[in-house]
XYZ file of C-alpha atoms in Angstrom:
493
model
C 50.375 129.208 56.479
C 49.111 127.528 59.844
C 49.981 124.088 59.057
C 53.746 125.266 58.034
C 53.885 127.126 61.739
C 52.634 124.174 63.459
C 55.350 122.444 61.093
C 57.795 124.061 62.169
C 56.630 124.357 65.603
C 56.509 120.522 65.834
C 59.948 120.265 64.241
C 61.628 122.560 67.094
C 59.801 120.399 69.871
C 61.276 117.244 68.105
C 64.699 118.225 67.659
C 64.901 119.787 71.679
C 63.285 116.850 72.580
C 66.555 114.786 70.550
C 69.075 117.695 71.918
C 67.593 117.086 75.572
C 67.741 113.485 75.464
C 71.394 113.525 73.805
C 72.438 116.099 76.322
C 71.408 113.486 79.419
C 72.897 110.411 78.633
C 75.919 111.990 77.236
C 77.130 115.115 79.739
C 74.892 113.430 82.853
C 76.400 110.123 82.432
C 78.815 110.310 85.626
C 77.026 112.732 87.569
C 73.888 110.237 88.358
C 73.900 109.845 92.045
C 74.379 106.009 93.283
C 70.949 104.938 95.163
C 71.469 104.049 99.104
C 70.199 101.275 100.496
C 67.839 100.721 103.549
C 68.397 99.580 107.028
C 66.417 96.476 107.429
C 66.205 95.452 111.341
C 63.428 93.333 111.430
C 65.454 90.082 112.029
C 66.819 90.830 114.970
C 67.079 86.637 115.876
C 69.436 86.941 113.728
C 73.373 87.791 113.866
C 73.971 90.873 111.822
C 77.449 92.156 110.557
C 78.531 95.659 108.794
C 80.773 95.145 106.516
C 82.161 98.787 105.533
C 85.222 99.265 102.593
C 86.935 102.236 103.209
C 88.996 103.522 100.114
C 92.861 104.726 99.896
C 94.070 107.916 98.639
C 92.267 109.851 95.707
C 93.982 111.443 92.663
C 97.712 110.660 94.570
C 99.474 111.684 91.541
C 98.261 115.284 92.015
C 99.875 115.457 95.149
C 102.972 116.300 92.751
C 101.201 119.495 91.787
C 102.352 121.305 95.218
C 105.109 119.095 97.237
C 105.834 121.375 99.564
C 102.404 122.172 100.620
C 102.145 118.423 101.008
C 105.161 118.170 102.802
C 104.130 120.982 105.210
C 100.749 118.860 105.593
C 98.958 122.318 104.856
C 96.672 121.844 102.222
C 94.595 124.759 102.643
C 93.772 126.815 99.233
C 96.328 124.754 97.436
C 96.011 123.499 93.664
C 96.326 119.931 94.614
C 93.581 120.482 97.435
C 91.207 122.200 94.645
C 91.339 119.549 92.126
C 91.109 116.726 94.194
C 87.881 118.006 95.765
C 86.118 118.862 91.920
C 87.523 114.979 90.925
C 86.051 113.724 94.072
C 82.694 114.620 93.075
C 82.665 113.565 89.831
C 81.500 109.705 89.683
C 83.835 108.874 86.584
C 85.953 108.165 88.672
C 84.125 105.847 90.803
C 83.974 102.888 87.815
C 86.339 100.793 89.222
C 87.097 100.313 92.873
C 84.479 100.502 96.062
C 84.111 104.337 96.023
C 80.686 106.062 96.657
C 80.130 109.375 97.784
C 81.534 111.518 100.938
C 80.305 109.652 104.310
C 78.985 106.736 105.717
C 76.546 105.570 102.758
C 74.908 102.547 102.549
C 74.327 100.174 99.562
C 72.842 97.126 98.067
C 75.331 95.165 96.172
C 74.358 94.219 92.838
C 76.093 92.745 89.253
C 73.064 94.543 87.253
C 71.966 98.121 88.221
C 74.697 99.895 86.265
C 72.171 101.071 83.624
C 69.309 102.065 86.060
C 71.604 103.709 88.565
C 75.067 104.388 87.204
C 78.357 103.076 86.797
C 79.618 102.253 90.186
C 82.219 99.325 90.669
C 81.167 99.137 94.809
C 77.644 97.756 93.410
C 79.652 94.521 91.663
C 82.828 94.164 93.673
C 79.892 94.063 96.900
C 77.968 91.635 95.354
C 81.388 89.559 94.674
C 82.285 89.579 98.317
C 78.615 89.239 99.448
C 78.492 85.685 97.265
C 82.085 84.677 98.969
C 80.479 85.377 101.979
C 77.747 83.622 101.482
C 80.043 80.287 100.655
C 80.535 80.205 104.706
C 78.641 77.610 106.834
C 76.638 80.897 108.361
C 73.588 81.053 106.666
C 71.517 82.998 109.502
C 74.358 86.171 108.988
C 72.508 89.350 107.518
C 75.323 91.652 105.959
C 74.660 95.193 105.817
C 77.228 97.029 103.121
C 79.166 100.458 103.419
C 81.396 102.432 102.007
C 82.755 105.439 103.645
C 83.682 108.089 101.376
C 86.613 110.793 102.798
C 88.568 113.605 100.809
C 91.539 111.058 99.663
C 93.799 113.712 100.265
C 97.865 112.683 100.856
C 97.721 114.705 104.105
C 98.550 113.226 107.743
C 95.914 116.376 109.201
C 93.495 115.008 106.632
C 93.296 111.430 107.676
C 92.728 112.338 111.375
C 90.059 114.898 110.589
C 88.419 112.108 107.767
C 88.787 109.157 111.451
C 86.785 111.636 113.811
C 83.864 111.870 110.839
C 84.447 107.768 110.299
C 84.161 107.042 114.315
C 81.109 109.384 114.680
C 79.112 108.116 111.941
C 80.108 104.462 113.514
C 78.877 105.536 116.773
C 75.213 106.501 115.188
C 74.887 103.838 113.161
C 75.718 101.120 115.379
C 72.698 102.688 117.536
C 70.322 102.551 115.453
C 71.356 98.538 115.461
C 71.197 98.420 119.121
C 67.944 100.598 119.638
C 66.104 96.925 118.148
C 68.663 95.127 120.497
C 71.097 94.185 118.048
C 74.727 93.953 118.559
C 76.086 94.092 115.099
C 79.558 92.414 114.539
C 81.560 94.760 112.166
C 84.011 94.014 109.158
C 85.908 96.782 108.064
C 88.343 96.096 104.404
C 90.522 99.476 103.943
C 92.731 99.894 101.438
C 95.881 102.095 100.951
C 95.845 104.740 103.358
C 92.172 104.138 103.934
C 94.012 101.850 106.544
C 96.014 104.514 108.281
C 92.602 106.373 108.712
C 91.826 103.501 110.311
C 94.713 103.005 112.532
C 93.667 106.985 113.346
C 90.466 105.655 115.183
C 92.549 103.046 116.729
C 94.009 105.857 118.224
C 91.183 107.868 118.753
C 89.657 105.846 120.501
C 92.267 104.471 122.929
C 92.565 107.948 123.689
C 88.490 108.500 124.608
C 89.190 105.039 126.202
C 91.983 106.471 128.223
C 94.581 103.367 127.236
C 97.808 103.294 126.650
C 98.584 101.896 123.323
C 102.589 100.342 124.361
C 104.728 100.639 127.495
C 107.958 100.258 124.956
C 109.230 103.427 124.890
C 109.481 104.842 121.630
C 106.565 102.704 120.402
C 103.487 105.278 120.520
C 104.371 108.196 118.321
C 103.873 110.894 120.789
C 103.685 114.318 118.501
C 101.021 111.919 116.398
C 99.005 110.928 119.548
C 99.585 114.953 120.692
C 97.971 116.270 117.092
C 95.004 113.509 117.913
C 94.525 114.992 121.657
C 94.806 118.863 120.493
C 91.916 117.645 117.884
C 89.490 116.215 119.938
C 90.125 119.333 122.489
C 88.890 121.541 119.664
C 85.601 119.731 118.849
C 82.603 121.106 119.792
C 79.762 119.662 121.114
C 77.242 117.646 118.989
C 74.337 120.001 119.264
C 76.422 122.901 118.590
C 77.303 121.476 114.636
C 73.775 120.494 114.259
C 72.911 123.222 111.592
C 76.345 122.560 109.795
C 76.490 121.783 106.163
C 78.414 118.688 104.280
C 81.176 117.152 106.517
C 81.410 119.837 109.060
C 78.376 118.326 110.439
C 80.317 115.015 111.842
C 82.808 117.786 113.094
C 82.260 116.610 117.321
C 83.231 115.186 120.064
C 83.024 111.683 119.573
C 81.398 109.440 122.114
C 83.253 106.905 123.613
C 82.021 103.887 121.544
C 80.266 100.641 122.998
C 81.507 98.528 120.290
C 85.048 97.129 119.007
C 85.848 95.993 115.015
C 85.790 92.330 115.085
C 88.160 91.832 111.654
C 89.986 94.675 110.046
C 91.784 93.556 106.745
C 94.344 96.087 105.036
C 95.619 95.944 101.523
C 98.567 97.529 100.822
C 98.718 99.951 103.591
C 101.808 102.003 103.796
C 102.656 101.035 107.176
C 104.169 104.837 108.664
C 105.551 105.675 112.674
C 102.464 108.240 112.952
C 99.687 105.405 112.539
C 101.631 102.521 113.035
C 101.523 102.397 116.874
C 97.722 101.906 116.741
C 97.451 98.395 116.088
C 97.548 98.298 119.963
C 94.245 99.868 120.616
C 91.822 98.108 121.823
C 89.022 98.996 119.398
C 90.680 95.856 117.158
C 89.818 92.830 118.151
C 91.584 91.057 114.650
C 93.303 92.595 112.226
C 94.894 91.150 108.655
C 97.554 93.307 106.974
C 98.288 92.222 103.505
C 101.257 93.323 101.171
C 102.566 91.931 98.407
C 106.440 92.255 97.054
C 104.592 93.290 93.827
C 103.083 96.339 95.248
C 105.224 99.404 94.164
C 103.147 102.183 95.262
C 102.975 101.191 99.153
C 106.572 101.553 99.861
C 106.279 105.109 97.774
C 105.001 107.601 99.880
C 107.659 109.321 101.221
C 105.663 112.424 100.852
C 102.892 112.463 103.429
C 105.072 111.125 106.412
C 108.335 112.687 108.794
C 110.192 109.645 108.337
C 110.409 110.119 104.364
C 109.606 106.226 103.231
C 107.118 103.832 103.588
C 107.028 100.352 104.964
C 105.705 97.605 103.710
C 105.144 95.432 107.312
C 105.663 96.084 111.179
C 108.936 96.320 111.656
C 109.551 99.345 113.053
C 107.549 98.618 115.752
C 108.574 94.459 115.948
C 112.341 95.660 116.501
C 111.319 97.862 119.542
C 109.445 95.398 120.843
C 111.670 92.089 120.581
C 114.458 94.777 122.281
C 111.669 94.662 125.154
C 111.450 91.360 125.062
C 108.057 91.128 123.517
C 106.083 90.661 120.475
C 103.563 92.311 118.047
C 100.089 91.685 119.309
C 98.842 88.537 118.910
C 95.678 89.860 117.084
C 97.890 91.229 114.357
C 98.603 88.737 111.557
C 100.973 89.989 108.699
C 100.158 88.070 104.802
C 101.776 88.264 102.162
C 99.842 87.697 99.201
C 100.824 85.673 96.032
C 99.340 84.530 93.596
C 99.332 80.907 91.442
C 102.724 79.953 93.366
C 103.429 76.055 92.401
C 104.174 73.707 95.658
C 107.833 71.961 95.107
C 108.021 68.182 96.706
C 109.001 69.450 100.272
C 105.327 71.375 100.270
C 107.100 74.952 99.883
C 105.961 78.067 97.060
C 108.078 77.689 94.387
C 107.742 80.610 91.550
C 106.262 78.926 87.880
C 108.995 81.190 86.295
C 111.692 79.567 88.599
C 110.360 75.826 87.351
C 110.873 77.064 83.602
C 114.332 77.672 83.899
C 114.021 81.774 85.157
C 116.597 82.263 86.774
C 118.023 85.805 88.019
C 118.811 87.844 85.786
C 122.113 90.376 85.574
C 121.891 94.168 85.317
C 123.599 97.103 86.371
C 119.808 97.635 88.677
C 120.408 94.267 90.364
C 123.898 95.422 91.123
C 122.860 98.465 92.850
C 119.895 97.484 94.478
C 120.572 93.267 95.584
C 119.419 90.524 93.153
C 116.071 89.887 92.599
C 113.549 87.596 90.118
C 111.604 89.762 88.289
C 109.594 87.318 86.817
C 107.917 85.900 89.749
C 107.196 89.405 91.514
C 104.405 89.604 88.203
C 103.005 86.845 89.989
C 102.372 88.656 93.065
C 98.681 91.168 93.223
C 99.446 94.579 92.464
C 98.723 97.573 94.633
C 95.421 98.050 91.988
C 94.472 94.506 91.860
C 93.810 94.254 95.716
C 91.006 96.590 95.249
C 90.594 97.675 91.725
C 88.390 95.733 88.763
C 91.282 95.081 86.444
C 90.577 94.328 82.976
C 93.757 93.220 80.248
C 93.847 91.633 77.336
C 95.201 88.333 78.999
C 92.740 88.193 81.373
C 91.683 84.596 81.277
C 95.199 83.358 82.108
C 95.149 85.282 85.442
C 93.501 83.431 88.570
C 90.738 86.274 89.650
C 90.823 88.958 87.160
C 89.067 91.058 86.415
C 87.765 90.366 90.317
C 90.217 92.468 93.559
C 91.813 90.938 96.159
C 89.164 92.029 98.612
C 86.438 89.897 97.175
C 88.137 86.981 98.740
C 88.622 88.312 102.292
C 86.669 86.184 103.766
C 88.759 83.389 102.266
C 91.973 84.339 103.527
C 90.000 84.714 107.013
C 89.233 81.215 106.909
C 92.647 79.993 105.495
C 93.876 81.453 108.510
C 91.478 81.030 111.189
C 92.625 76.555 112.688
C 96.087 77.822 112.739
C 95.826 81.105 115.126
C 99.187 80.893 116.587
C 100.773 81.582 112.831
C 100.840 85.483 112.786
C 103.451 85.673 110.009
C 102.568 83.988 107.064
C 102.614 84.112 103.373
C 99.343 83.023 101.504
C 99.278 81.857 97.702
C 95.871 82.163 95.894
C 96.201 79.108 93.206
C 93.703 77.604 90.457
C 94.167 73.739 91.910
C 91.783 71.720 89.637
C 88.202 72.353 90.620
C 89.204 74.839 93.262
C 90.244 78.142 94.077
C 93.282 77.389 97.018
C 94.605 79.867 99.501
C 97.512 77.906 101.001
C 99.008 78.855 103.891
C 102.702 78.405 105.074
C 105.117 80.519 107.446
C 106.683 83.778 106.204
C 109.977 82.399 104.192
C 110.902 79.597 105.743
C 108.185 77.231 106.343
C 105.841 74.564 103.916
C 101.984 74.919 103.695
C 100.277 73.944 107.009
C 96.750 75.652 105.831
C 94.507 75.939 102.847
C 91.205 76.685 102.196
C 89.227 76.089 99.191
C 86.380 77.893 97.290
C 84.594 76.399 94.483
C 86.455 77.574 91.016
C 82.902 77.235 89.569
C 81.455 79.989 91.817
C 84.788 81.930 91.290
C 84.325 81.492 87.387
C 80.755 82.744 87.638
C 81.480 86.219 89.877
C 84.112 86.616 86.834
C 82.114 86.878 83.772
C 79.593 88.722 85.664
C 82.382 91.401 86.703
C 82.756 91.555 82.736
C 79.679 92.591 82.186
C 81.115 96.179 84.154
C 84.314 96.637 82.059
C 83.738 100.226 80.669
C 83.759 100.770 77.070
C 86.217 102.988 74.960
C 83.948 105.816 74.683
C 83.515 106.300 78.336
C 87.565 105.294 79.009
C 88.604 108.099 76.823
C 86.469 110.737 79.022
C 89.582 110.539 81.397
C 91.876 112.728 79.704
C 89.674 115.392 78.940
C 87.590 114.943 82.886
C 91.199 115.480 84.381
C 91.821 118.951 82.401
C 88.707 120.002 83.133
C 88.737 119.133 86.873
C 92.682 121.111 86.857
C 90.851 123.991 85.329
C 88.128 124.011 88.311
C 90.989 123.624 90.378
C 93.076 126.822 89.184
C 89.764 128.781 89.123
C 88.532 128.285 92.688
């Protein structure tokens, strides 16, 4: 009779042991919580640079859920707001672009932690760009990597609130650089509206700075500069949010900072009159804004801004200006982005499709709407593949897949960099024999005057090890069921 209790008894340990064990790697798999990396300062003979990605808008789609609270810009209690916060903190939905968790968090990029630490794409699209980086003539540069983390919410309000926590946690990390005498240059990549939260501590900070961002009249947006000033009147001191939870504890004044951004690249920004403005502010000391003609979703948000569309370059602000009798800031340098363009005899981008015989094609939407080749736009990056891990079933024809744009920023830095005065340009990113090329030539009407070449065996190499992260079907088909369950949070809350 013992030995059948202790039987038994050993049975029921085995099979909670199995149920405990089945339970972890199945219902814990996306809530493992990525590992943050350590300052190291002890070089300080050395130049150091932060190099921070700062992600677009999160769950955008479910802004549709409640368009006139979006419209108002008053999120508060709302379905949309609800949902987006539970999907925020689930790290499903961090597999495939440079998203870690709310803040300033720093990380160690890396093509093989996935198992030990969990399935985040920042670790391998990091250690892509780190290994680009590493391709410049700088070998005594020490890169420290970020991502800040914000709400991703489709809300004007939202993106100020989400620059005041961004320029505060700036401000105390750059100290703790220059408390071991380091002045740290900084790289910021920003994608989507991550950029306009950018272009909010432009802003911000010409304001602390007391600057005026344009003499034009009509340039600065002044109810957008007015919501910034009535903001920063509201703060409270820092000691006073000092025993605040989450967030609210980056809720301050912000110090007026010591340091500028030395490059600031955007990827398909949607370029709106209550950011746009900020491109003046001193805080930039170069900025890249890249768009492609490919890109459907930045010219879509008519939602989240008063003038009910999107742009996809400067113009608003280039008309006003040229009316003055000036130009966009020098610093500014608008791209846009193609890829595997062939170069005709006269050294212009001619389209592959165009070669073959494409020629435009008649329809009652090219009637409406102005002619266009639809073939070559599929040539062009797609708002997802500036930042995304894309993975397709005709991968291996593409030039970069399953790699994002962004791994090869500081590529199109150095494309661009002997030819300064060009600040209008469109750059192709073509296979050329044993070479990745970004070639460089004048926006529309000029030939290539630039290009810059990367290995294509190094680019080959940071491709099959980007493989190694596509996600299986199992964990692809969590989506639909993650989504439901995060609505159901939402609606509950």
């Amino acid at each position: 009779m013992r030995l059948k209790i202790l039987f038994f008894i050993s049975l029921l340990l085995l099979l909670g042991g199995a149920a405990g064990w089945w339970y972890w790697h199945v219902h814990t798999r996306s809530k493992i919580v990525s590992v943050p990396a350590e300052l190291q300062l002890d070089k300080v003979e050395k130049t150091h640079r932060i190099v921070l990605f700062v992600h677009g808008t999160f769950g955008s789609t479910l802004g549709l859920l409640d368009v006139p609270s979006v419209m108002r810009d008053n999120l508060r209690g709302s379905l949309y707001a609800k949902t987006a916060r539970s999907m925020r903190k689930d790290n499903f939905f961090f597999s495939s672009q440079p998203l870690l968790h709310r803040g300033l968090v720093p990380f160690e990029p890396s093509f093989d932690v996935r198992e030990s630490i969990g399935f985040f794409a920042a670790y391998p699209i990091g250690k892509a760009l780190q290994t680009v980086f590493e391709q410049r003539a700088t070998p005594d540069e020490i890169r420290h990597y970020y991502s800040f983390g914000w709400s991703g919410l489709l809300s004007q309000q939202k993106r100020r609130q989400e620059a005041i926590r961004l320029l505060n946690e700036l401000n105390a990390e750059v100290a703790k650089f220059k408390e071991r005498g380091i002045t740290p240059q900084i790289t910021v990549l920003c994608h989507s509206h991550g950029g306009n939260l950018l272009l909010n501590v432009g802003a911000l900070v010409s304001i602390l700075r007391c600057e005026r961002l344009s003499t034009v009249t009509g340039v600065e947006n002044a109810a957008a500069l007015e919501e910034l000033k009535v903001s920063l009147a509201r703060l409270p001191e820092r000691d006073v949010v000092a025993d605040f939870k989450g967030q609210k504890k980056l809720d301050y004044r912000p110090d007026v900072p010591s340091w500028n951004i030395n490059e600031c690249m955007f990827f398909g920004t949607p370029v709106q009159p209550e950011t746009d403005f900020a491109i003046g502010s001193s805080l930039f000391e170069s900025m890249y804004h890249c768009y492609s003609l490919a890109d459907r979703v930045q010219p879509s948000d008519w939602i989240s801004t008063s003038r009910y569309y999107s742009e996809q370059r400067f113009d608003r602000i280039e008309k006003l200006l040229n009316a003055a009798g000036k130009k966009l800031p020098q610093k500014l340098v608008q791209i846009r982005l193609m890829f595997d363009r062939a170069i005709s005899d006269d050294g212009k981008f001619v389209s592959k499709a165009s070669l073959a015989g494409g020629g435009k094609k008649f329809s009652l939407w090219n009637v409406l709407v102005g002619e266009f080749d639809s073939k070559p736009l599929d040539e062009d990056p797609t708002h997802k593949e500036f930042w995304f891990l894309v993975f397709s079933k005709n991968i291996d024809q593409h030039v970069i897949k399953p790699l994002p744009v962004v791994v090869f920023a500081p590529c199109i830095i150095d494309a661009l960099k002997p030819s300064c005065e060009h600040v209008d340009v469109d750059l192709n990113i073509a296979h050329r024999g044993e070479a990745l090329c970004f070639e460089v030539a004048d926006h529309k009407k000029g030939s290539v005057f630039a290009s810059h070449a990367l290995s294509f065996d190094v680019v080959h190499r940071l491709r099959m090890a980007a493989k190694m992260w596509e996600a299986d079907a199992d964990f692809l088909a969590q989506e639909e069921s993650l989504l439901s369950q995060h609505l159901r949070t939402g609606r509950e809350c």
